[in-house]
Coordinates of C-alpha atoms and ligand atoms in Angstrom, one line a residue:
M292 CA 4.9 19.6 -18.6
N293 CA 2.3 18.7 -15.9
T294 CA 2.0 20.5 -12.6
S295 CA -0.8 18.6 -11.1
F296 CA 0.9 17.7 -7.8
P297 CA -0.6 20.0 -5.2
H298 CA 1.3 23.0 -3.9
G299 CA 3.1 22.0 -0.7
F300 CA 3.0 18.3 -1.6
F301 CA 5.6 16.5 0.7
W302 CA 8.4 14.5 -0.9
G303 CA 10.7 12.2 1.0
A304 CA 11.4 8.7 2.4
A305 CA 10.8 6.6 5.4
T306 CA 12.6 4.4 7.9
S307 CA 11.8 2.6 11.2
S308 CA 13.8 2.4 14.3
H309 CA 14.5 -1.3 14.6
Q310 CA 15.4 -1.5 10.9
V311 CA 18.0 1.3 10.9
E312 CA 19.0 2.4 14.3
G313 CA 21.2 -0.4 15.6
G314 CA 21.8 -1.3 19.3
N315 CA 18.2 -2.0 20.2
T316 CA 17.0 -4.3 22.9
N317 CA 13.4 -5.4 22.4
D318 CA 11.3 -8.4 21.7
W319 CA 13.1 -9.1 18.4
T320 CA 16.6 -9.1 19.9
G321 CA 16.5 -12.5 21.5
W322 CA 14.3 -13.9 18.7
E323 CA 16.8 -12.9 16.1
K324 CA 19.6 -14.7 17.9
G325 CA 17.5 -17.8 18.5
N326 CA 16.4 -18.1 14.9
A327 CA 19.3 -16.8 12.9
N328 CA 20.8 -20.3 12.2
R329 CA 17.4 -21.7 11.1
L330 CA 16.6 -18.7 8.9
A331 CA 20.1 -19.0 7.2
R332 CA 19.5 -22.7 6.6
E333 CA 16.0 -22.1 5.1
A334 CA 17.0 -19.2 2.9
L335 CA 17.9 -21.2 -0.2
S336 CA 14.7 -23.2 -0.2
K337 CA 12.7 -20.1 0.4
F338 CA 14.3 -17.7 -2.1
G339 CA 16.7 -19.7 -4.3
H340 CA 14.0 -20.1 -7.0
L341 CA 13.6 -16.3 -7.4
S342 CA 14.6 -15.1 -10.9
G343 CA 16.6 -12.3 -9.5
W344 CA 18.4 -14.5 -6.9
T345 CA 22.1 -13.9 -7.3
E346 CA 25.2 -15.6 -5.9
K347 CA 25.7 -12.5 -3.7
F348 CA 22.2 -12.9 -2.2
G349 CA 22.8 -16.6 -1.7
K350 CA 26.0 -15.9 0.3
E351 CA 24.4 -13.2 2.4
A352 CA 21.2 -15.1 3.1
A353 CA 23.2 -18.2 4.1
R354 CA 25.0 -16.4 6.9
P355 CA 23.3 -16.3 10.3
E356 CA 24.6 -12.7 10.8
N357 CA 22.2 -11.6 8.1
Y358 CA 19.3 -12.2 10.5
I359 CA 20.7 -10.2 13.4
S360 CA 19.8 -6.5 13.3
G361 CA 22.9 -5.7 15.4
I362 CA 24.2 -2.3 14.5
A363 CA 21.8 -2.1 11.5
C364 CA 22.7 1.2 9.7
D365 CA 24.0 2.9 12.9
H366 CA 21.4 5.5 12.1
Y367 CA 20.9 6.1 15.8
R368 CA 24.3 7.9 15.7
R369 CA 24.4 8.9 12.1
Y370 CA 21.0 10.4 11.7
E371 CA 22.3 13.9 10.9
E372 CA 24.5 12.6 8.1
D373 CA 21.5 10.7 6.7
F374 CA 19.3 13.7 6.9
D375 CA 21.9 15.8 5.2
I376 CA 21.7 13.4 2.3
A377 CA 17.9 13.5 2.3
K378 CA 18.1 17.2 2.2
E379 CA 20.7 17.2 -0.6
L380 CA 18.3 14.9 -2.5
G381 CA 15.5 17.5 -2.4
H382 CA 13.4 15.8 0.2
T383 CA 10.9 18.0 2.1
A384 CA 9.6 15.4 4.6
H385 CA 10.9 12.3 6.4
R386 CA 9.1 9.5 8.3
F387 CA 10.9 7.7 11.1
S388 CA 9.8 5.8 14.2
L389 CA 10.4 6.0 17.8
E390 CA 11.8 3.0 19.6
W391 CA 9.5 2.3 22.5
S392 CA 12.0 0.0 24.1
R393 CA 14.5 2.8 24.4
I394 CA 12.0 5.3 25.7
E395 CA 10.4 3.0 28.3
P396 CA 12.9 0.3 29.0
Q397 CA 11.1 -0.8 32.2
E398 CA 7.4 -0.5 32.7
G399 CA 6.5 3.0 33.7
V400 CA 10.1 4.1 33.8
F401 CA 10.9 6.6 31.0
D402 CA 14.5 7.4 29.9
A403 CA 14.9 11.1 29.7
K404 CA 18.1 10.8 27.7
E405 CA 16.4 8.8 25.0
I406 CA 13.5 11.2 24.9
T407 CA 16.0 14.0 24.4
H408 CA 17.7 12.0 21.7
Y409 CA 14.4 11.8 19.7
H410 CA 13.9 15.5 20.3
H411 CA 17.2 16.1 18.7
V412 CA 16.2 13.9 15.8
V413 CA 13.0 15.9 15.3
R414 CA 14.9 19.2 15.6
A415 CA 17.5 17.9 13.1
L416 CA 14.7 17.4 10.6
R417 CA 13.2 20.8 11.3
Y418 CA 16.6 22.5 11.0
R419 CA 16.8 21.0 7.5
N420 CA 13.2 21.9 6.6
L421 CA 12.2 18.3 6.5
E422 CA 8.7 17.8 7.8
P423 CA 8.8 15.0 10.5
F424 CA 6.3 12.2 10.2
V425 CA 6.7 10.5 13.5
T426 CA 5.6 6.9 14.0
L427 CA 5.0 5.9 17.6
W428 CA 5.1 2.2 17.0
H429 CA 6.6 0.3 14.2
W430 CA 6.2 -3.2 15.6
T431 CA 9.0 -3.8 18.1
L432 CA 8.0 -4.1 21.8
P433 CA 9.9 -3.3 25.0
S434 CA 10.8 -6.7 26.6
W435 CA 8.6 -6.1 29.7
L436 CA 5.6 -5.6 27.5
A437 CA 6.4 -8.7 25.3
Q438 CA 6.6 -10.7 28.5
K439 CA 3.1 -9.6 29.5
G440 CA 1.8 -10.9 26.1
G441 CA 2.6 -8.0 23.8
V442 CA -0.3 -7.0 21.6
L443 CA -2.5 -9.6 23.3
A444 CA -2.0 -8.0 26.8
A445 CA -5.2 -6.5 28.1
E446 CA -3.0 -3.5 29.3
F447 CA -1.6 -2.9 25.9
P448 CA -3.9 0.0 25.0
H449 CA -3.3 1.6 28.4
C450 CA 0.5 1.2 28.1
F451 CA 0.4 2.6 24.6
A452 CA -1.6 5.6 25.8
R453 CA 0.8 6.3 28.7
Y454 CA 3.8 6.1 26.3
T455 CA 2.0 8.4 23.9
E456 CA 1.4 10.9 26.6
K457 CA 5.0 10.9 27.7
I458 CA 6.6 11.2 24.3
S459 CA 4.0 13.4 22.6
S460 CA 4.1 15.9 25.4
A461 CA 7.9 16.1 25.0
L462 CA 8.0 16.4 21.2
G463 CA 4.5 17.7 20.4
D464 CA 5.5 21.4 19.9
D465 CA 7.7 20.3 17.0
V466 CA 5.6 17.6 15.4
R467 CA 2.6 18.1 13.2
F468 CA 2.2 14.6 11.9
W469 CA 1.8 11.5 14.1
I470 CA 1.4 7.9 13.0
T471 CA 0.3 5.9 15.9
L472 CA 0.6 2.4 14.5
N473 CA 2.5 1.0 11.4
E474 CA 0.6 -1.6 9.4
P475 CA -1.1 -3.1 12.5
D476 CA -2.7 -6.0 10.6
I477 CA 0.6 -7.0 8.9
L478 CA 2.1 -7.4 12.3
T479 CA -0.8 -9.4 13.7
G480 CA -0.9 -11.5 10.5
H481 CA 2.8 -12.4 10.6
V482 CA 2.7 -13.2 14.4
Y483 CA -0.6 -15.0 14.7
R484 CA -1.7 -16.2 11.3
K485 CA 1.6 -17.1 9.6
A486 CA 3.4 -17.5 12.9
V487 CA 6.7 -16.3 11.4
W488 CA 7.5 -13.3 13.6
P489 CA 7.9 -13.3 17.4
P490 CA 6.3 -14.8 19.4
Q491 CA 5.1 -17.1 16.5
E492 CA 1.8 -18.3 17.8
K493 CA -0.6 -19.6 15.2
S494 CA -4.2 -18.8 16.3
L495 CA -7.0 -17.1 14.4
R496 CA -8.6 -16.2 17.7
K497 CA -5.4 -14.4 18.8
Y498 CA -5.1 -12.7 15.4
L499 CA -8.6 -11.2 15.7
Y500 CA -8.2 -10.3 19.3
A501 CA -4.8 -8.6 18.7
N502 CA -6.4 -6.5 15.9
L503 CA -9.2 -5.4 18.4
I504 CA -6.5 -4.5 21.0
L505 CA -4.7 -2.4 18.4
I506 CA -7.8 -0.6 17.4
D507 CA -8.4 0.4 21.0
A508 CA -4.7 1.3 21.4
H509 CA -4.9 3.6 18.4
K510 CA -8.0 5.3 19.7
K511 CA -6.5 5.9 23.1
S512 CA -3.3 7.2 21.6
Y513 CA -5.2 9.5 19.2
A514 CA -7.2 11.0 22.1
V515 CA -4.1 11.7 24.1
I516 CA -2.4 13.5 21.3
K517 CA -5.4 15.5 20.4
K518 CA -6.1 16.5 24.0
N519 CA -2.6 18.0 24.3
F520 CA -2.3 19.2 20.7
P521 CA -5.7 19.7 19.1
N522 CA -4.1 20.9 15.8
A523 CA -1.9 17.8 15.4
N524 CA -2.6 15.5 12.5
V525 CA -2.9 11.9 13.7
G526 CA -3.4 8.7 11.7
I527 CA -2.1 5.2 11.1
A528 CA 0.0 3.8 8.3
K529 CA -2.2 1.2 6.7
H530 CA -1.0 -1.5 4.3
Q531 CA -3.5 -1.7 1.4
I532 CA -3.7 -4.2 -1.4
S533 CA -5.3 -3.5 -4.8
F534 CA -7.5 -6.5 -5.5
E535 CA -8.1 -6.6 -9.3
L536 CA -10.3 -8.9 -11.4
A537 CA -8.7 -10.9 -14.2
R538 CA -12.2 -11.5 -15.5
N539 CA -15.5 -9.8 -14.5
T540 CA -17.4 -12.9 -13.3
V541 CA -19.8 -13.1 -10.3
T542 CA -17.4 -15.3 -8.4
N543 CA -14.5 -12.9 -8.9
R544 CA -16.6 -10.0 -7.9
I545 CA -17.7 -11.7 -4.7
L546 CA -14.1 -12.6 -3.9
K547 CA -12.9 -9.1 -4.5
T548 CA -15.6 -7.4 -2.4
S549 CA -14.9 -9.7 0.5
A550 CA -11.2 -9.4 0.3
H551 CA -11.4 -5.6 -0.1
F552 CA -13.6 -5.4 3.0
L553 CA -11.5 -7.6 5.2
W554 CA -8.1 -6.4 4.2
N555 CA -8.6 -2.8 3.2
R556 CA -11.6 -1.5 5.1
W557 CA -12.3 -3.4 8.3
F558 CA -9.5 -1.8 10.4
L559 CA -9.9 1.7 8.9
D560 CA -13.7 1.7 9.3
R561 CA -13.3 1.0 13.0
I562 CA -11.0 4.0 13.6
D563 CA -12.7 6.4 11.2
D564 CA -13.8 8.8 14.0
S565 CA -10.2 8.8 15.3
Q566 CA -8.0 9.7 12.3
D567 CA -7.2 13.0 10.7
F568 CA -5.5 11.5 7.7
I569 CA -4.8 8.1 6.2
G570 CA -1.2 6.9 5.8
L571 CA -1.1 4.6 2.8
N572 CA 1.6 1.9 2.6
H573 CA 1.3 0.2 -0.7
Y574 CA 3.4 -2.6 -2.3
N575 CA 1.1 -5.1 -4.0
R576 CA -1.8 -5.9 -6.1
N577 CA -3.6 -9.2 -5.9
V578 CA -5.2 -10.4 -9.1
I579 CA -8.3 -12.6 -8.6
D580 CA -9.4 -15.3 -11.0
N581 CA -11.4 -18.0 -9.2
G582 CA -8.9 -17.6 -6.4
F583 CA -6.3 -15.1 -5.2
L584 CA -2.8 -14.2 -6.4
K585 CA -3.3 -15.0 -10.0
N586 CA -0.9 -12.2 -10.9
P587 CA 0.9 -12.6 -14.2
R588 CA 4.5 -13.0 -12.9
N589 CA 6.2 -11.0 -15.6
Q590 CA 8.7 -8.8 -14.0
L591 CA 9.6 -9.4 -10.4
T592 CA 11.6 -7.4 -7.7
D593 CA 14.5 -9.0 -5.8
L594 CA 12.0 -10.4 -3.3
G595 CA 9.9 -12.0 -6.0
W596 CA 7.1 -9.5 -5.6
E597 CA 5.4 -8.6 -8.9
F598 CA 6.5 -5.3 -10.4
S599 CA 3.2 -3.5 -10.7
P600 CA 3.7 0.2 -9.6
E601 CA 0.5 1.4 -11.3
S602 CA -1.6 -0.5 -8.7
I603 CA -1.2 2.4 -6.3
R604 CA -3.8 4.4 -8.3
Q605 CA -6.5 2.0 -7.3
A606 CA -5.3 1.8 -3.7
L607 CA -5.6 5.6 -3.5
L608 CA -8.9 5.9 -5.2
E609 CA -10.4 3.2 -2.9
L610 CA -9.6 5.5 0.1
T611 CA -11.6 8.4 -1.2
P612 CA -14.8 7.4 0.6
Y613 CA -13.1 8.2 3.9
Q614 CA -12.8 11.9 2.8
K615 CA -9.5 12.4 4.5
P616 CA -6.2 13.7 3.3
I617 CA -3.9 10.8 2.3
Y618 CA -0.2 10.7 2.7
I619 CA 1.7 7.8 1.0
T620 CA 3.8 6.7 4.0
E621 CA 5.5 3.8 2.2
N622 CA 5.9 2.6 -1.4
G623 CA 9.0 1.0 -2.7
L624 CA 10.7 -2.2 -3.8
A625 CA 13.7 -4.4 -3.2
D626 CA 16.1 -3.7 -6.1
Q627 CA 19.8 -4.1 -5.2
D628 CA 21.1 -3.2 -8.7
D629 CA 18.7 -0.3 -9.0
T630 CA 17.6 -1.5 -12.4
L631 CA 13.8 -1.1 -11.7
R632 CA 13.6 1.7 -9.2
E633 CA 13.5 4.6 -11.6
A634 CA 10.8 3.0 -13.7
F635 CA 9.0 2.1 -10.5
L636 CA 9.1 5.8 -9.3
T637 CA 7.9 7.1 -12.7
T638 CA 4.9 4.8 -12.9
S639 CA 4.0 5.0 -9.3
L640 CA 4.1 8.8 -9.3
R641 CA 2.2 9.0 -12.6
S642 CA -0.5 6.7 -11.0
V643 CA -0.5 8.9 -7.9
R644 CA -1.1 11.9 -10.1
E645 CA -3.9 10.1 -11.9
A646 CA -5.5 9.3 -8.6
I647 CA -5.3 13.0 -7.6
E648 CA -7.0 13.9 -10.8
G649 CA -9.6 11.2 -10.0
G650 CA -10.4 12.9 -6.7
A651 CA -8.0 11.4 -4.1
D652 CA -6.7 14.1 -1.8
V653 CA -3.0 12.9 -1.8
R654 CA -0.6 15.3 0.0
G655 CA 2.7 13.5 0.1
Y656 CA 4.8 10.6 -1.1
L657 CA 7.4 8.9 1.2
Y658 CA 9.5 6.3 -0.5
W659 CA 10.4 3.1 1.4
S660 CA 13.1 3.4 2.3
L661 CA 15.8 6.0 2.7
L662 CA 18.4 3.4 3.5
D663 CA 19.0 -0.3 2.9
N664 CA 17.9 -1.8 6.2
F665 CA 16.9 -4.8 8.2
E666 CA 14.0 -6.5 6.5
W667 CA 12.7 -8.4 9.5
D668 CA 12.9 -12.2 9.2
K669 CA 14.6 -11.8 5.8
G670 CA 17.4 -9.8 7.3
F671 CA 19.6 -7.4 5.3
W672 CA 19.9 -9.0 1.9
P673 CA 16.7 -7.3 0.4
R674 CA 17.7 -3.8 -0.6
F675 CA 14.9 -1.3 -0.5
G676 CA 17.1 1.8 0.0
M677 CA 17.5 4.8 -2.2
I678 CA 20.8 4.9 -0.4
D679 CA 22.9 1.7 -0.5
V680 CA 24.4 0.9 2.9
N681 CA 27.6 -1.1 2.7
R682 CA 27.2 -4.0 5.2
R683 CA 30.8 -4.1 6.1
T684 CA 31.7 -0.4 6.4
L685 CA 28.2 1.1 6.7
A686 CA 29.3 3.6 4.0
R687 CA 26.3 5.4 2.4
N688 CA 26.2 5.4 -1.5
I689 CA 23.5 7.2 -3.2
R690 CA 21.9 5.0 -5.9
P691 CA 21.2 6.6 -9.3
S692 CA 17.4 6.4 -8.8
A693 CA 17.7 8.6 -5.8
H694 CA 19.1 11.4 -8.0
Y695 CA 16.2 10.8 -10.4
F696 CA 13.8 11.1 -7.5
A697 CA 15.6 14.2 -6.3
K698 CA 14.8 15.9 -9.6
L699 CA 11.1 15.1 -9.1
C700 CA 11.2 16.4 -5.6
R701 CA 12.7 19.7 -6.7
E702 CA 10.2 20.1 -9.5
N703 CA 7.2 19.0 -7.4
G704 CA 6.8 16.1 -9.8
A705 CA 6.2 18.4 -12.8
T706 CA 8.1 16.1 -15.2
V707 CA 6.6 12.8 -14.1
S708 CA 5.7 11.6 -17.5
Ligands
IFM443 O1 10.3 -3.1 5.6 C1 8.9 -3.1 5.7 C2 8.4 -2.1 6.7 O2 8.9 -2.3 7.9 C3 6.9 -2.1 6.7 N1 6.3 -2.0 5.4 C4 6.8 -2.9 4.4 C5 8.3 -2.8 4.3 C6 8.9 -3.7 3.2 O3 8.5 -5.0 3.4

């Protein structure tokens, strides 16, 4: 019996608007329609080699519909039902995102009905004693802003601050935790380095510039929330990778230090005076041996990512220099048959506990994701959910690992072994 998870530790799961709500009209909407056939054609060559690739995945990934978010999980209408399940599963917190394109469908024009909707969402969480962690921006853009250049638009920080002002003043009395940006550098990397997400423009200059714009946007948004609600807790959800050495050589150490600085520290360092906590999103380690990604590829998740849940320990310990509370705002895996998820949770949470014992001020764990959802350019076939969502009927089925997690939530992790 070990009781080293702190008193009041938050347990729960996370989602994002575009991935679960359904019925959104934003910069992804047209892109999905325009690219669905191509993505379906490319699926076999991209994923067919994966050891966990099944006939079922093959069929789903070959259908263009897989790449169109459409009704998603219909969470926009079924959020109360979904929160009831989370509550029944012992969760005490829930992270979700606001869909900017619903709230401000035209520049400067805010939709009171949508603001009320999100107020109801927050109240529905509060009513169930689930602490809301509200993300202001999880990547999707209103069409008018995308047309101005999206995260490259010089007005982006101003627009984001105006949106923050509007929505935070409406919801702020009921929200203690705000996440301004989700994984900003993953977004900029996929749009401007890999050029695989809309608007698919490969340019290192744009990549760097977009990151600077997002830093400014976060700072402005932070200032707005703190002006109106000085006691609010505001941060970002940052994707962090554990860079590990296969061998302790000079070259490997140089590679690790540079990669750690560029990937894990650069963005956080720049906003350090404007964050009350750090939201950690963690999925991967990267083993270095005269080069990157030399991971032993023993056990893989459905997406072909290495199964290495223990790497969260290093990711957490590396955040201790910031001397801020840490909330794990995402950690999870694609595992349709739920064969790895329980072991993943056990090892991840054991590693979290070790990090706490090592000095990391970790105050919550939010699994990604509550529901199977729309995994961006991969569509619906990867299943990250603790709750399986039937793509035809949208019926929710609780996976066995969710019950295992429920036990940990109820016991405050006491039996994580
Ligand atoms: O689904 C995504 C989420 O939107 C952001 N973090 C990583 C998840 C899994 O890829």
